[in-house]
Coordinates of C-alpha atoms and ligand atoms in Angstrom, one line a residue:
X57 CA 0.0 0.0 0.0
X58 CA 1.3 3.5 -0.7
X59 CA 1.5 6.2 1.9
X60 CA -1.5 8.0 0.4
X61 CA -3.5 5.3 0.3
X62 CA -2.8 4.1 3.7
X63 CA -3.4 7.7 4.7
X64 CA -7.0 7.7 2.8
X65 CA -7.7 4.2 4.3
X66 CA -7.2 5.1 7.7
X67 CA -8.7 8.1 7.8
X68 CA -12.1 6.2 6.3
X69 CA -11.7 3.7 9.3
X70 CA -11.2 6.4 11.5
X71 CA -14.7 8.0 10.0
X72 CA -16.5 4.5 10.5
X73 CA -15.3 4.1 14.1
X74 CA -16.6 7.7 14.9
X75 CA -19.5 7.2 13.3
X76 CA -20.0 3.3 15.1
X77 CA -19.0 5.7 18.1
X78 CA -21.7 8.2 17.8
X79 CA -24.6 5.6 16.2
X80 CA -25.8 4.2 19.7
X81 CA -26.7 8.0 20.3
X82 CA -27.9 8.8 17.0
X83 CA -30.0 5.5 17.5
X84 CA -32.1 6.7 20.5
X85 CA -32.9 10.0 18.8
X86 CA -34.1 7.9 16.6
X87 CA -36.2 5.6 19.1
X88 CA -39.8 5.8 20.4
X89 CA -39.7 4.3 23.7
X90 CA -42.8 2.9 25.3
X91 CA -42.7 2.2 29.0
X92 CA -45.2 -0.9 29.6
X93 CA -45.7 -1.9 33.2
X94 CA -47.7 -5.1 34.1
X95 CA -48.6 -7.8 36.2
X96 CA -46.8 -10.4 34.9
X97 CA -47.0 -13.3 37.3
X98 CA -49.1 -13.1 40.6
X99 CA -53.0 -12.8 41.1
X100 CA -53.5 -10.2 38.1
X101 CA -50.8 -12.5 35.7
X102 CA -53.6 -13.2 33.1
X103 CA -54.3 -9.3 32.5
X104 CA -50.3 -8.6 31.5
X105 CA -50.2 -11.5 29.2
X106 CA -53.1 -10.5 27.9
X107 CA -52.3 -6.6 27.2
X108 CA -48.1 -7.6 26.2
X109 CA -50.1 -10.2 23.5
X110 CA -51.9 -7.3 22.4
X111 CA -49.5 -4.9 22.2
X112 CA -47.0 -6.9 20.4
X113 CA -49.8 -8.2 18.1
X114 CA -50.5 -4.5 17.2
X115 CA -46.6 -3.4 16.7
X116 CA -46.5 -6.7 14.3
X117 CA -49.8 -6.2 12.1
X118 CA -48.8 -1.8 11.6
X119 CA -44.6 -2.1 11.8
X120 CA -42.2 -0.7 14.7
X121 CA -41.7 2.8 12.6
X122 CA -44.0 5.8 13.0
X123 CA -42.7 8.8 11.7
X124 CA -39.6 7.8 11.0
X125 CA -38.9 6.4 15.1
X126 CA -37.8 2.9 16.0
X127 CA -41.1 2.2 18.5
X128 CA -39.2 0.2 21.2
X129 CA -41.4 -1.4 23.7
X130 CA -40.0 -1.9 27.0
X131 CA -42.0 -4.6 29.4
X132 CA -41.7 -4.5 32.8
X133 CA -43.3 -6.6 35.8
X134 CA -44.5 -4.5 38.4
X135 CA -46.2 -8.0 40.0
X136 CA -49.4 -6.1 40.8
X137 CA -47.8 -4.2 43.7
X138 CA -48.1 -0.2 43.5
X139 CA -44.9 0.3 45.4
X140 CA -43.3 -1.6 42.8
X141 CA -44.9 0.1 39.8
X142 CA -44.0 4.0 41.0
X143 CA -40.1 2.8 41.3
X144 CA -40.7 1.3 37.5
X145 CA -42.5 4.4 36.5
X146 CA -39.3 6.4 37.8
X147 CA -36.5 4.0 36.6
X148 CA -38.1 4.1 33.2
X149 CA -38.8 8.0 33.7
X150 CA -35.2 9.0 34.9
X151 CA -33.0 6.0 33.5
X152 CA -34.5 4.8 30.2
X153 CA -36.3 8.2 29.1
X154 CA -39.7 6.6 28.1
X155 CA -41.4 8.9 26.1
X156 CA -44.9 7.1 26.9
X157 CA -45.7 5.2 30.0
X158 CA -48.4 2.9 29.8
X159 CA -50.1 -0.5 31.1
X160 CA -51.2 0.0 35.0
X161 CA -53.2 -3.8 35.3
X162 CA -54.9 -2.8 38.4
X163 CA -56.4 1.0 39.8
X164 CA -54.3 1.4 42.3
X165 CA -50.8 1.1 40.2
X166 CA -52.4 3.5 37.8
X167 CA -52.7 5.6 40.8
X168 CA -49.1 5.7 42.0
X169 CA -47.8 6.6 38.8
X170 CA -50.3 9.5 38.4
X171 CA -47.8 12.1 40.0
X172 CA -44.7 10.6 37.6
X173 CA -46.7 11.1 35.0
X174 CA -47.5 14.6 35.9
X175 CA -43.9 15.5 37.2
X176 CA -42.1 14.3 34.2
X177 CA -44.9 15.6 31.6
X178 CA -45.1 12.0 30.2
X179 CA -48.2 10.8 29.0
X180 CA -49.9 7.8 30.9
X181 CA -51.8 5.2 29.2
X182 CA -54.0 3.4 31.5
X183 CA -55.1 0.1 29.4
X184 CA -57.0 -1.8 32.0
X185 CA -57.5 -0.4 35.3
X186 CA -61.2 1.2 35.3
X187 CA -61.7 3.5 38.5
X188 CA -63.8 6.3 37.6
X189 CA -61.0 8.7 38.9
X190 CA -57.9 7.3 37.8
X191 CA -58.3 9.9 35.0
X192 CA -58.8 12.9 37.4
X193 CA -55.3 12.1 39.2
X194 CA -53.0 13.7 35.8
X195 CA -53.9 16.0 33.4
X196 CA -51.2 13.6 31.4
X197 CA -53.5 9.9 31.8
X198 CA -55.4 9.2 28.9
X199 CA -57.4 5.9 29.3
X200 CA -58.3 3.2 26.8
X201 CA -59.8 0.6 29.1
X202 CA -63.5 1.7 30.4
X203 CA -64.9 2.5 34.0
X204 CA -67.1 0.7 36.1
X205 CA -70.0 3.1 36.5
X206 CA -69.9 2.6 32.3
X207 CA -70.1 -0.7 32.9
X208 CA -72.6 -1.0 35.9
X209 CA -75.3 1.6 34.8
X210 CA -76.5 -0.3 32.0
X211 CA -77.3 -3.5 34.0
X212 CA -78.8 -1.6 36.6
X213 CA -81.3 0.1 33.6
X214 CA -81.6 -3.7 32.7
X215 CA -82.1 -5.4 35.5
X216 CA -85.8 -4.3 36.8
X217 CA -87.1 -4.1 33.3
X218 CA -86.4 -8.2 33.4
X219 CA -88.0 -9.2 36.8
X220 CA -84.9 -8.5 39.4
X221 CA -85.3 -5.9 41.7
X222 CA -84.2 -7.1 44.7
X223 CA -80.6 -7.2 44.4
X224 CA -77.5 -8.0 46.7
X225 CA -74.2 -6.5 45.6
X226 CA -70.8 -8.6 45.7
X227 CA -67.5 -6.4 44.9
X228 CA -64.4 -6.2 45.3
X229 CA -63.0 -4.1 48.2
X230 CA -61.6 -1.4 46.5
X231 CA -62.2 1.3 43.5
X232 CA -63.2 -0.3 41.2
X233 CA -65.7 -2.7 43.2
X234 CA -66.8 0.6 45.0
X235 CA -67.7 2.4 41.9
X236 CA -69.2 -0.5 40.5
X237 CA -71.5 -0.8 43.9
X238 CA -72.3 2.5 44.2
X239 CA -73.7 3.5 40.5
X240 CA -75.3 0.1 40.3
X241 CA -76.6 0.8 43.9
X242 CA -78.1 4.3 42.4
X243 CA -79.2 3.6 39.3
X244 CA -81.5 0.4 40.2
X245 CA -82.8 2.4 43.0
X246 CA -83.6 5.1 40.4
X247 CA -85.3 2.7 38.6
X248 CA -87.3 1.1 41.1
X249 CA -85.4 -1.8 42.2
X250 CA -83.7 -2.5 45.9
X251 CA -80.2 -3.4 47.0
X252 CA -81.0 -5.6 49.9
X253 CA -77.1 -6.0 51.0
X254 CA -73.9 -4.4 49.8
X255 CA -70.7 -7.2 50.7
X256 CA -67.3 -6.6 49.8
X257 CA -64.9 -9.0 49.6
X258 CA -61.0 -8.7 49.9
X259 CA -59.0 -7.7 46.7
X260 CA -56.4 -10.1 47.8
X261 CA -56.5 -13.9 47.9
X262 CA -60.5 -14.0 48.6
X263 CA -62.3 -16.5 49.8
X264 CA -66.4 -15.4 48.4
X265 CA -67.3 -19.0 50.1
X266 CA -68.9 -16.7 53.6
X267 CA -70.1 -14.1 51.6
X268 CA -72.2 -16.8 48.9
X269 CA -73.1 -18.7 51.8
X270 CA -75.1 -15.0 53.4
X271 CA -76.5 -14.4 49.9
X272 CA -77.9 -17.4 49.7
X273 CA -79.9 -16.8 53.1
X274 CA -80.9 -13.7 51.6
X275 CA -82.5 -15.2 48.5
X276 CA -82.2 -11.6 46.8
X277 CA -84.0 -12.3 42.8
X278 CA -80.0 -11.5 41.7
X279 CA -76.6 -10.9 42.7
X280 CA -74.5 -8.6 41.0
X281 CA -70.8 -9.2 40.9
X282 CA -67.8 -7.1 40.2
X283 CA -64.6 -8.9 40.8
X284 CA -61.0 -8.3 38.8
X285 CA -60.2 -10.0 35.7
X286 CA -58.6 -13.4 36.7
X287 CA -61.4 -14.0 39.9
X288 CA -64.5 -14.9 37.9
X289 CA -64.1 -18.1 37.4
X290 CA -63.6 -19.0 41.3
X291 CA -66.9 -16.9 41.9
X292 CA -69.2 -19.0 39.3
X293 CA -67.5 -22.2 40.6
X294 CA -68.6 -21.3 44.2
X295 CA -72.1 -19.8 42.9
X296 CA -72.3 -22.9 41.0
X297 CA -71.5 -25.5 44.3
X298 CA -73.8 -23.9 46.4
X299 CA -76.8 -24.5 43.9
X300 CA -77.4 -21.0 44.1
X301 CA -78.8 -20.9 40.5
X302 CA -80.9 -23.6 41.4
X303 CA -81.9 -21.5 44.6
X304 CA -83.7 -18.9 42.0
X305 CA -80.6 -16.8 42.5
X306 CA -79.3 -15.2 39.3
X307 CA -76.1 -14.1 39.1
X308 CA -75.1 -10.5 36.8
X309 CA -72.1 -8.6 36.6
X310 CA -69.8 -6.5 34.4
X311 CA -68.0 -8.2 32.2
X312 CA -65.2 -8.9 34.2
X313 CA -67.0 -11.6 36.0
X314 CA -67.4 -13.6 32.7
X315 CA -63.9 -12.8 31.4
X316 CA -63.0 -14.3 27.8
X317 CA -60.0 -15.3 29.0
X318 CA -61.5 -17.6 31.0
X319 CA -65.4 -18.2 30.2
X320 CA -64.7 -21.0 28.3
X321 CA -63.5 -23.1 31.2
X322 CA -66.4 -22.2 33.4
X323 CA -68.8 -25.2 32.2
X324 CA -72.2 -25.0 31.2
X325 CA -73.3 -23.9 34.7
X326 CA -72.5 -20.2 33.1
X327 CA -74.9 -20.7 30.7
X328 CA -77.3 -17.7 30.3
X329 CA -75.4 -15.3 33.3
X330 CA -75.7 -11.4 31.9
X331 CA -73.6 -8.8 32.2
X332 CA -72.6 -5.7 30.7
X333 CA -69.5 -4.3 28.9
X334 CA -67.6 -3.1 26.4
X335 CA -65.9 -5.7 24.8
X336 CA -67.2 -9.8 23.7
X337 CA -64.7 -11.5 22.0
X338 CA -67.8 -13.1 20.0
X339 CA -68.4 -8.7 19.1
X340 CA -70.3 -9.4 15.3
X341 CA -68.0 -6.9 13.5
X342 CA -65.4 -7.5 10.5
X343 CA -62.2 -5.8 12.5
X344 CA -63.1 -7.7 15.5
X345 CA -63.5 -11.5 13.7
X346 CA -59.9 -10.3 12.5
X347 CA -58.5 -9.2 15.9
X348 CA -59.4 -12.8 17.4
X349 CA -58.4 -14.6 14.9
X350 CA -54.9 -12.9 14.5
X351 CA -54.2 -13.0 18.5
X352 CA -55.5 -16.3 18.7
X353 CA -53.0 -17.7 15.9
X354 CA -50.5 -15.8 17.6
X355 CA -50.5 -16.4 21.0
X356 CA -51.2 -21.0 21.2
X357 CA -54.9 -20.4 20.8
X358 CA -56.1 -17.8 23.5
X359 CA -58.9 -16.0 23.4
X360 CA -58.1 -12.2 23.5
X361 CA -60.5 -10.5 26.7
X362 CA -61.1 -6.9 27.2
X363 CA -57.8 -6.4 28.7
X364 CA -56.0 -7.3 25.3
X365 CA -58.6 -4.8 23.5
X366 CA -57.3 -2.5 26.1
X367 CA -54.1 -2.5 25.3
X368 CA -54.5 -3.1 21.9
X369 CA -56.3 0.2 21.4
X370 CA -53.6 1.9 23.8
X371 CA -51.5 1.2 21.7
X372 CA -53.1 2.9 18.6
X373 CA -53.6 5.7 20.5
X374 CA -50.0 5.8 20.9
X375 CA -49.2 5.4 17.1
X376 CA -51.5 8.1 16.0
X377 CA -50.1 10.6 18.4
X378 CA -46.8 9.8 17.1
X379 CA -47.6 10.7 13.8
X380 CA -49.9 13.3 13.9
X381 CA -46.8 15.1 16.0
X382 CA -44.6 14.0 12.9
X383 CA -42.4 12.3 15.4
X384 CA -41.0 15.3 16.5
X385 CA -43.4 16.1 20.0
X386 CA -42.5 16.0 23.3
X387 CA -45.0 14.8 26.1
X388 CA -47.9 17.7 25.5
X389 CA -47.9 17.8 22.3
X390 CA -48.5 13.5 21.9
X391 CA -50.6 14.3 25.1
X392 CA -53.0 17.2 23.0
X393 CA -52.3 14.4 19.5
X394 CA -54.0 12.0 22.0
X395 CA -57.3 13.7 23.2
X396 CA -59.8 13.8 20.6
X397 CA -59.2 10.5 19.0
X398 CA -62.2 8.6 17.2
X399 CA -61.3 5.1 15.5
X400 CA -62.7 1.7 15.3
X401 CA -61.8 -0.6 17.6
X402 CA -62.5 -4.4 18.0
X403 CA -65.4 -3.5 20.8
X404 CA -66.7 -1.1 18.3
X405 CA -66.5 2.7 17.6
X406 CA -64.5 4.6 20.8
X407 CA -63.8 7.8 21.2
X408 CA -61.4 9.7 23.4
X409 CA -63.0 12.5 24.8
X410 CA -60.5 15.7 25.1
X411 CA -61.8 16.9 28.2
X412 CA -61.8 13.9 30.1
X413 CA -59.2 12.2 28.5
X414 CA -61.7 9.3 29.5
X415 CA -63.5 6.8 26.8
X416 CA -66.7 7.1 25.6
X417 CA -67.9 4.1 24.1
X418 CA -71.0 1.6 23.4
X419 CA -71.8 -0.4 26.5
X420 CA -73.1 -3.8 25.9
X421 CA -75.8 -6.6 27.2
X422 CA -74.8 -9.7 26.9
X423 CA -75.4 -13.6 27.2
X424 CA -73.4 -16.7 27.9
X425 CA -74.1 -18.7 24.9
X426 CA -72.9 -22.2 23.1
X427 CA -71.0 -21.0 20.0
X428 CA -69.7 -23.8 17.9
X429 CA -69.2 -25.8 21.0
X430 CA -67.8 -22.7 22.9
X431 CA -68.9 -20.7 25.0
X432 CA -69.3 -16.7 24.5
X433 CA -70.8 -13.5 25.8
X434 CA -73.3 -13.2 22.6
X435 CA -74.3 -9.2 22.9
X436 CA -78.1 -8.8 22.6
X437 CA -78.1 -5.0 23.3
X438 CA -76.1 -2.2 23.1
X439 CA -76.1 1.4 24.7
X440 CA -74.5 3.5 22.3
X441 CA -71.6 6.4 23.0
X442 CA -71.2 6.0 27.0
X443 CA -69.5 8.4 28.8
X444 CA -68.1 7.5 32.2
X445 CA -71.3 8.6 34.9
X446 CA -68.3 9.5 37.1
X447 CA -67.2 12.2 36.1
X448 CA -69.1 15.2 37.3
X449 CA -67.9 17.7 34.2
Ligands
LIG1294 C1 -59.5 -3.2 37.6 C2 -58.9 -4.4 37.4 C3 -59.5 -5.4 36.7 O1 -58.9 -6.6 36.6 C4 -60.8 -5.2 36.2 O2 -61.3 -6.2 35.5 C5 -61.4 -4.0 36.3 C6 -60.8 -3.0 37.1 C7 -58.9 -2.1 38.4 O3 -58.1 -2.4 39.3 O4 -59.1 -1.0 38.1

């Protein structure tokens, strides 16, 4: 090799290695990073595999590059514990420079990353937790889940109009079950009807075997159940055992209760329980035959719920913000590019209203039905554009 050319060859290797040198930097300008924090094993395991499924299902079908950004997807375990979600809400904050934060499986996680959210000006995606005032806790929390009074209002309009008025409530002891309790509680008593007894049971490990055995004394005409995605199939078993449904006891709930993810399993002792929500897997629409199919065939076979919609739409919400803002926004401006959203979604039209940052959406009736040897919540009414009864503007 002659001088010059050794000269010109080492000055191109010395352009490569600064350029290698500077590409990891160049790389997270570059990079979208979404912050998704989940229950991933313990009691609420079902809802993070549900929403990750989703997400990654929506990345696959609509690519990882919007606007030009590398959409990286960061998964974290916060094992249903709020503690452990605000230290992942920071790490991901502070260390990795998230530019979205988003999951939050149960209400109270949701609500110990609220003040992150608001501190750091990041946007927070709440995908399944369903408190009515989750939303209230950041101007920066934009939901994509629903809310229990949503839910709970439309099977307390229901209820009367189909021979059950006297009512005992079951719920969960905490937000969400207390929302659920409360607007079903005013609503049917609105229309009528009578809660005879309002029990709440534990959120953790709980044992509804005392509480079934009291409603069973109380021979109400129904009882109305909220409990957490991943419970309702140890309720129905224990309604089931008791003979309860042979005791003229009907059992209703929100959706939760009769879960996709795990309806199926729950025998024909289901058969013919109502509830109401936003989101059936059996939903007679051409996107949504598409969405179950596609997660089903990616994920060995199971059955997406109304987390995995959840998410699923979350992360839309996410991708339309991101270009809208041409990739080039900062936390208020994907904020603003996220309030105001209308799209379709597998449960239906939704709607992100910009002064709630809340969803409005249609709320369903539904039935347990045989499908093809399968059981389903087959909707039989709808309640069109719902806004969440919590809010009071
Ligand atoms: C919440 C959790 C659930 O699993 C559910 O089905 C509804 C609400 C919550 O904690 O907000």
């Amino acid at each position: 090799m002659t001088l010059m050319k050794r000269r010109h060859f080492s000055a191109i290797a010395l352009a490569s290695t600064a350029l290698a040198a500077g590409l990891p930097a160049l790389a997270q300008d570059n990079t979208f990073k979404i912050g998704l924090i989940l229950p991933m094993t313990g009691q609420q395991a079902t809802t993070g595999r549900q929403i990750e499924a989703a997400a990654r299902l929506y990345m696959a079908q609509n690519g990882d590059t919007v606007a030009g950004k590398k959409i990286q997807l960061i998964v974290k375990d916060d094992t249903s514990l709020p503690d452990v979600t605000r230290r992942l809400a920071q790490e991901l904050v502070v260390n990795d420079k998230v530019n979205v934060l988003a999951g939050f499986g149960i209400t109270p996680s949701a609500m110990a990353t609220a003040p992150i959210a608001t501190q750091s000006k990041t946007p927070q995606v709440v995908m399944a937790a369903a408190t009515s005032s989750i939303t209230q806790a950041s101007p920066y929390i934009v939901r994509t889940s629903f809310t229990l009074p949503q839910a709970s209002v439309a099977l307390a309009d229901w209820a009367p109009k189909n021979g059950l008025k006297k009512i005992v409530t079951l719920v969960s002891d905490y937000g969400p079950g207390l929302d659920a309790e409360k607007f079903f509680k005013e609503r049917l008593t609105f229309n009528g009807g009578q809660v005879v007894e309002a029990l709440r049971v534990p959120m953790r490990n709980p044992d509804f075997a005392p509480f079934l055995q009291k409603v069973r004394d109380l021979k109400p005409d129904a009882l109305f159940v909220f409990v957490p995605s991943g419970a309702g199939a140890a309720v129905m078993k224990q309604f089931l055992e008791r003979g309860m449904d042979k005791a003229g006891i009907k059992l209703i709930g929100t959706g939760d209760v009769t879960d996709d993810d795990q309806l199926n399993d729950m025998g024909d002792g289901a058969l013919g329980v109502v509830t109401s929500h936003h989101y059936s897997a059996a939903h007679p629409s051409a996107m949504n035959k598409k969405f179950v199919e596609a997660f089903e065939k990616a994920n060995k076979g199971l059955r997406p719920n109304f987390m995995a919609v959840g998410g699923y739409d979350g992360m839309r919400v996410i991708y339309e913000a991101l270009r809208t803002t041409k990739g080039q926004g900062g936390g208020d401006a994907l904020l603003a590019a996220m309030k105001g959203q209308i799209f379709e979604s597998p449960r239906g039209k939704m709607f992100i209203d910009a002064q709630t940052r809340d969803v409005v959406q249609d709320i369903y009736l539904r039935k347990v039905e045989k499908k093809d040897g399968q059981l389903y919540n087959v909707e039989f009414d709808v309640i069109k554009d719902v806004k969440d009864p919590g809010k009071t503007r």
